PDB file of C-alpha atoms in Angstrom:
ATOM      1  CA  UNK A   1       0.000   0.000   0.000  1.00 64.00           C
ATOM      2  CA  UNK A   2       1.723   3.768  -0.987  1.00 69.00           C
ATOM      3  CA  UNK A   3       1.543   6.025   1.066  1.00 76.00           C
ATOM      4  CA  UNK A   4      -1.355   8.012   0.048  1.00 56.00           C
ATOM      5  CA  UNK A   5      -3.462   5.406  -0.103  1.00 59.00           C
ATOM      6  CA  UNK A   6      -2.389   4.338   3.365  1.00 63.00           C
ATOM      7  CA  UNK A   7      -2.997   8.271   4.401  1.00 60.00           C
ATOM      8  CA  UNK A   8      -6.297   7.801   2.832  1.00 51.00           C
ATOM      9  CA  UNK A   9      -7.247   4.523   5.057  1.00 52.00           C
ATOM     10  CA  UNK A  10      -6.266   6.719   8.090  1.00 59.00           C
ATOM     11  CA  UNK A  11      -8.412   9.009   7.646  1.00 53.00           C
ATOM     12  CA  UNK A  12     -11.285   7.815   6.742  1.00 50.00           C
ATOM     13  CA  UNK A  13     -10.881   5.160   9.739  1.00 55.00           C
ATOM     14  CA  UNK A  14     -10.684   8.095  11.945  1.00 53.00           C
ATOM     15  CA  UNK A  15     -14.116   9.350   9.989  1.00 48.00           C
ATOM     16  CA  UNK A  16     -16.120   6.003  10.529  1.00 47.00           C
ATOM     17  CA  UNK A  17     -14.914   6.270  14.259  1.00 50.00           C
ATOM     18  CA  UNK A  18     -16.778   9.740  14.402  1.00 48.00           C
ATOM     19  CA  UNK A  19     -19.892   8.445  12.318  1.00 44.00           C
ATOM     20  CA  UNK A  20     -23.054   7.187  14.821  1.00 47.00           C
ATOM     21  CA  UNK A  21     -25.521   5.116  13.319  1.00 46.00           C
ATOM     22  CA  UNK A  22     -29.079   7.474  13.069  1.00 45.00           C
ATOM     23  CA  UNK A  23     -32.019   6.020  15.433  1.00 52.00           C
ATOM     24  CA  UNK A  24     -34.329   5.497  13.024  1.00 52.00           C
ATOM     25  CA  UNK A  25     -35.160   5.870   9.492  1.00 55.00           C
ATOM     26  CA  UNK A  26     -38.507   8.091   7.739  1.00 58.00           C
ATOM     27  CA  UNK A  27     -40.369   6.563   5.187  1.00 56.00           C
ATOM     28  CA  UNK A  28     -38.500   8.852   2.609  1.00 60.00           C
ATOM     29  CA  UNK A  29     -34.677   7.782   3.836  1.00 58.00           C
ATOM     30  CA  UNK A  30     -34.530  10.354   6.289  1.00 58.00           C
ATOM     31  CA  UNK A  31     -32.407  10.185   8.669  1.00 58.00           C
ATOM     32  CA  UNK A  32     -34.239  11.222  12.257  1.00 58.00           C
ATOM     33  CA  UNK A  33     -31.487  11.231  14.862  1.00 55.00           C
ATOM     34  CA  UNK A  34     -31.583  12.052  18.339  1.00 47.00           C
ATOM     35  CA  UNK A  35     -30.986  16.020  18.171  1.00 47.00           C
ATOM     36  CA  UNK A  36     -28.015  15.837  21.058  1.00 46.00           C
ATOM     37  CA  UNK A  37     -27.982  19.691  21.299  1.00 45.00           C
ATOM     38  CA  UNK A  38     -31.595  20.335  23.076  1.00 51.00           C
ATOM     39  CA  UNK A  39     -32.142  20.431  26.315  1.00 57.00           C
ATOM     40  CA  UNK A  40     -34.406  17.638  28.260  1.00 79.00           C
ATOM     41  CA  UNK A  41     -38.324  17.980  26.969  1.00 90.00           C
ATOM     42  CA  UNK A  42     -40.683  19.719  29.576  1.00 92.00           C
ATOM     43  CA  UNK A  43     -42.307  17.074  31.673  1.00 93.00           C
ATOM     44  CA  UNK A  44     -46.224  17.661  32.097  1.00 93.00           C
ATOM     45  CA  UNK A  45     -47.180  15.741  35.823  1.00 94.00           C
ATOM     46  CA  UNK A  46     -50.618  13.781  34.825  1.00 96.00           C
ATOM     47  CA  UNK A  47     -52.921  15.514  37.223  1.00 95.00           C
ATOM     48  CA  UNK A  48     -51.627  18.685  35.298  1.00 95.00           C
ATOM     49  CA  UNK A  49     -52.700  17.032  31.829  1.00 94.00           C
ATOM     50  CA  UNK A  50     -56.286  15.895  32.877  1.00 95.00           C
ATOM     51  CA  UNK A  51     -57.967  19.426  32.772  1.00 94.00           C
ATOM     52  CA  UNK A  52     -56.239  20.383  29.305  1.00 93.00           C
ATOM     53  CA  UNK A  53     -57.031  17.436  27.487  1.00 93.00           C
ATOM     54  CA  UNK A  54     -59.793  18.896  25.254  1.00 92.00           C
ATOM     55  CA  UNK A  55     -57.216  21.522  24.438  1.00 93.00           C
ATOM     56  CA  UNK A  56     -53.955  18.887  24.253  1.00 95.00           C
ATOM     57  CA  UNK A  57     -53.583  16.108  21.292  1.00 97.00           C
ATOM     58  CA  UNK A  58     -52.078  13.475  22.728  1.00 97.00           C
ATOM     59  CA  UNK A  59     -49.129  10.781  21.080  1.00 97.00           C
ATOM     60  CA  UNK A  60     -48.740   7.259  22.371  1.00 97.00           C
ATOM     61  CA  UNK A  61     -45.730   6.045  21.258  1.00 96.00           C
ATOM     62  CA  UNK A  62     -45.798   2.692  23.124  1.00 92.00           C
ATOM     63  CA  UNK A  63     -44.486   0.243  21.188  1.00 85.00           C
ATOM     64  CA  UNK A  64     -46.163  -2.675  23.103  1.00 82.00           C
ATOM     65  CA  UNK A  65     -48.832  -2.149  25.754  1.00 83.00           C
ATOM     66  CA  UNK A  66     -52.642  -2.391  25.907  1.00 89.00           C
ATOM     67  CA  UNK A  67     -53.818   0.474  26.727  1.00 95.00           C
ATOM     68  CA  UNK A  68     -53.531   4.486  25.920  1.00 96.00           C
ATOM     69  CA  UNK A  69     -54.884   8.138  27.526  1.00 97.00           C
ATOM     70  CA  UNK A  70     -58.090   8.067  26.053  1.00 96.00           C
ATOM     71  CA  UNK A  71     -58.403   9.794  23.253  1.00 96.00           C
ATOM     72  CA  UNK A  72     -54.730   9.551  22.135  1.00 96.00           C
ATOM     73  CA  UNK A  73     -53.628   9.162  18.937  1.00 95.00           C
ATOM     74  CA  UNK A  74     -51.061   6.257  18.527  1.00 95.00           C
ATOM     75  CA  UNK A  75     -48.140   6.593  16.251  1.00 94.00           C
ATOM     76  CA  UNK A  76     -45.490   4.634  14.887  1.00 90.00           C
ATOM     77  CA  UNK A  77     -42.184   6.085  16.892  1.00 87.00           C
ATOM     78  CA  UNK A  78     -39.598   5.410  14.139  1.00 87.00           C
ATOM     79  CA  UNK A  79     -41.486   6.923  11.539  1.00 88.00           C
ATOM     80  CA  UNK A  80     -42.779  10.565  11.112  1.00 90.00           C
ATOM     81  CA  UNK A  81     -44.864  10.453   8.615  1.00 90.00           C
ATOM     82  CA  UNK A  82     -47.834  11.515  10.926  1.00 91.00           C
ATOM     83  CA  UNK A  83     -46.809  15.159  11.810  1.00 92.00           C
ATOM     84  CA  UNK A  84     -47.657  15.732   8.141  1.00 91.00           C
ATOM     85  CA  UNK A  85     -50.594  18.321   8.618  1.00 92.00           C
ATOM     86  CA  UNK A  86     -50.590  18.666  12.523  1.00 94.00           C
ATOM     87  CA  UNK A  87     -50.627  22.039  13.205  1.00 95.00           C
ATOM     88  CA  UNK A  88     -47.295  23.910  14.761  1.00 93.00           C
ATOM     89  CA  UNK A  89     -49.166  25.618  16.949  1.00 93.00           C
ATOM     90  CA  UNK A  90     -51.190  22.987  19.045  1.00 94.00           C
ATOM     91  CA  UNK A  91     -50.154  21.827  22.033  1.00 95.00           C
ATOM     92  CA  UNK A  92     -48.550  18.032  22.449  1.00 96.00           C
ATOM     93  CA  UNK A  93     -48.276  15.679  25.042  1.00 97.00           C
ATOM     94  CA  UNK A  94     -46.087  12.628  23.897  1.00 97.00           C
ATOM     95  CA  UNK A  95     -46.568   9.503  26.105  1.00 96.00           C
ATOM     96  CA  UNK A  96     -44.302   6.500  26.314  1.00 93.00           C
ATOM     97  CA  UNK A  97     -44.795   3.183  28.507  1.00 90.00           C
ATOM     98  CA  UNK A  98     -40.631   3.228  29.055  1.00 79.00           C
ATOM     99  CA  UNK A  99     -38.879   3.787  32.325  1.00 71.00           C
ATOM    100  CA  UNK A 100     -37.255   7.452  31.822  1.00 77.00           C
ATOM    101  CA  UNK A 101     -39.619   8.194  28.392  1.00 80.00           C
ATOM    102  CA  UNK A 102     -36.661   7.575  26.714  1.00 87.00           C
ATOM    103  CA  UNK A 103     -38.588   7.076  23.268  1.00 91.00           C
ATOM    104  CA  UNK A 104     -41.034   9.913  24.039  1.00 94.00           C
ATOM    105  CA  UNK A 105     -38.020  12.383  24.621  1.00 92.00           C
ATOM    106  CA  UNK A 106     -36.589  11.135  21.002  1.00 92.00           C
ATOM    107  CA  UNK A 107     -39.872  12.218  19.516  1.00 94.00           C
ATOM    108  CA  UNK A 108     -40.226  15.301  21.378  1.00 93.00           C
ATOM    109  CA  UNK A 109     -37.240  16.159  20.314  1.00 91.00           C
ATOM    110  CA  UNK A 110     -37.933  15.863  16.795  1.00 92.00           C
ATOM    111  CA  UNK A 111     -41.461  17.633  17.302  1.00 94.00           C
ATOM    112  CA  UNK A 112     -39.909  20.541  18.664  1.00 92.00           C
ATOM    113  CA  UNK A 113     -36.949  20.245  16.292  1.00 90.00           C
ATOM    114  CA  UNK A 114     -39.385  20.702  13.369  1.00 91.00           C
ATOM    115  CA  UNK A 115     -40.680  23.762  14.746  1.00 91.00           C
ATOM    116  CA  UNK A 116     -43.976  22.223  17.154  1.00 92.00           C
ATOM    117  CA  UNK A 117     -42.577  24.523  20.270  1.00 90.00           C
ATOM    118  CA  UNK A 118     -45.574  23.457  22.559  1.00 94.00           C
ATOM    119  CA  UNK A 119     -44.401  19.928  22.993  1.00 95.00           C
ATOM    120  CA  UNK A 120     -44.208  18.363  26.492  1.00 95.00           C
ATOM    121  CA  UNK A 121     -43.766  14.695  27.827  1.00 95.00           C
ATOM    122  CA  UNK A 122     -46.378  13.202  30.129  1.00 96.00           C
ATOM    123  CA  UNK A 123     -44.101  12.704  33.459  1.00 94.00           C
ATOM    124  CA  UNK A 124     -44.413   8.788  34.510  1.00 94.00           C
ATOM    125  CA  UNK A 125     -45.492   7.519  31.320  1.00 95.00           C
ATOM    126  CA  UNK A 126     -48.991   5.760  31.001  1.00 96.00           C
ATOM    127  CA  UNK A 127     -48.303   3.713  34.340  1.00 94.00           C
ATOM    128  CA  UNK A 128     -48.178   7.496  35.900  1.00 95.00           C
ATOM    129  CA  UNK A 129     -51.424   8.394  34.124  1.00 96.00           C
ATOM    130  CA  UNK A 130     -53.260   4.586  34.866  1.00 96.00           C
ATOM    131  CA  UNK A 131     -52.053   5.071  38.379  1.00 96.00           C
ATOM    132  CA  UNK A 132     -53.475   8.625  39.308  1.00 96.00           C
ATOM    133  CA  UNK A 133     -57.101   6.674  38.390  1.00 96.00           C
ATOM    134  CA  UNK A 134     -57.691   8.670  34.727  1.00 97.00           C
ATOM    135  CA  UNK A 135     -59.483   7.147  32.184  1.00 94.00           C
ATOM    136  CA  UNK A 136     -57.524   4.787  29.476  1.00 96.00           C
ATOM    137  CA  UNK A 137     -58.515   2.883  26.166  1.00 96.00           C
ATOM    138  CA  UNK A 138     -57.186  -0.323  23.846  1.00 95.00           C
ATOM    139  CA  UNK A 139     -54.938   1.122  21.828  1.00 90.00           C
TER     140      UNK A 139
END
């Protein structure tokens, strides 16, 4: 191998080592990373929810579980297809059924990344919300 091309192995070994592989993947080949330069999402406590629900749209993004906050809409996490024609200017509880709402604070993130600034994470997750007595459905 001359030297150039060894130069050129080098380098781009020291690219690759830099590289992280993107979370997930839009329908269109997007890639939707974890934005690492905002802040932690807003948590909203579920007693705090309850009374703006008719004014709140609601996102399950379980990925297993039975049941939702009624009236939520569940979406596919890894894809973000759905935001097409929500408006920027509602406001948006994300709900996950992980310890920490690790996948709702990836798509709260994104929300807020695509310019939906009103975007909070229910704090506890659906076992918060089931255990504070609200009202859930099948998802």
């Amino acid at each position: 191998m001359n030297e150039k091309t060894q130069q050129f192995v080098e380098t781009m070994k020291k690219n690759a080592a830099n590289l992280q592989a993107p979370d997930y993947y839009g329908e269109f080949g997007e890639t939707l990373d974890k934005p690492s330069h905002q802040p932690d999402v807003e948590r909203t406590p579920p007693r705090t929810l309850k009374p703006l629900l008719d004014d709140t749209v609601v996102i399950d993004v379980q990925e297993s579980g039975s049941e939702k906050v009624k009236g939520a809409v569940s979406v596919n996490p890894k894809n973000y297809d759905w935001l097409i024609g929500q408006k920027q200017e509602n406001h948006y509880v994300v709900v996950d059924d992980q310890p920490g709402e690790s996948r709702a604070e990836v798509v709260a993130q994104h929300m807020i990344s695509r310019n939906f600034p009103f975007v909070t994470i229910l704090e506890g997750g659906i076992s918060a919300w089931k255990d504070a007595g609200f009202a859930t459905e099948a998802r």
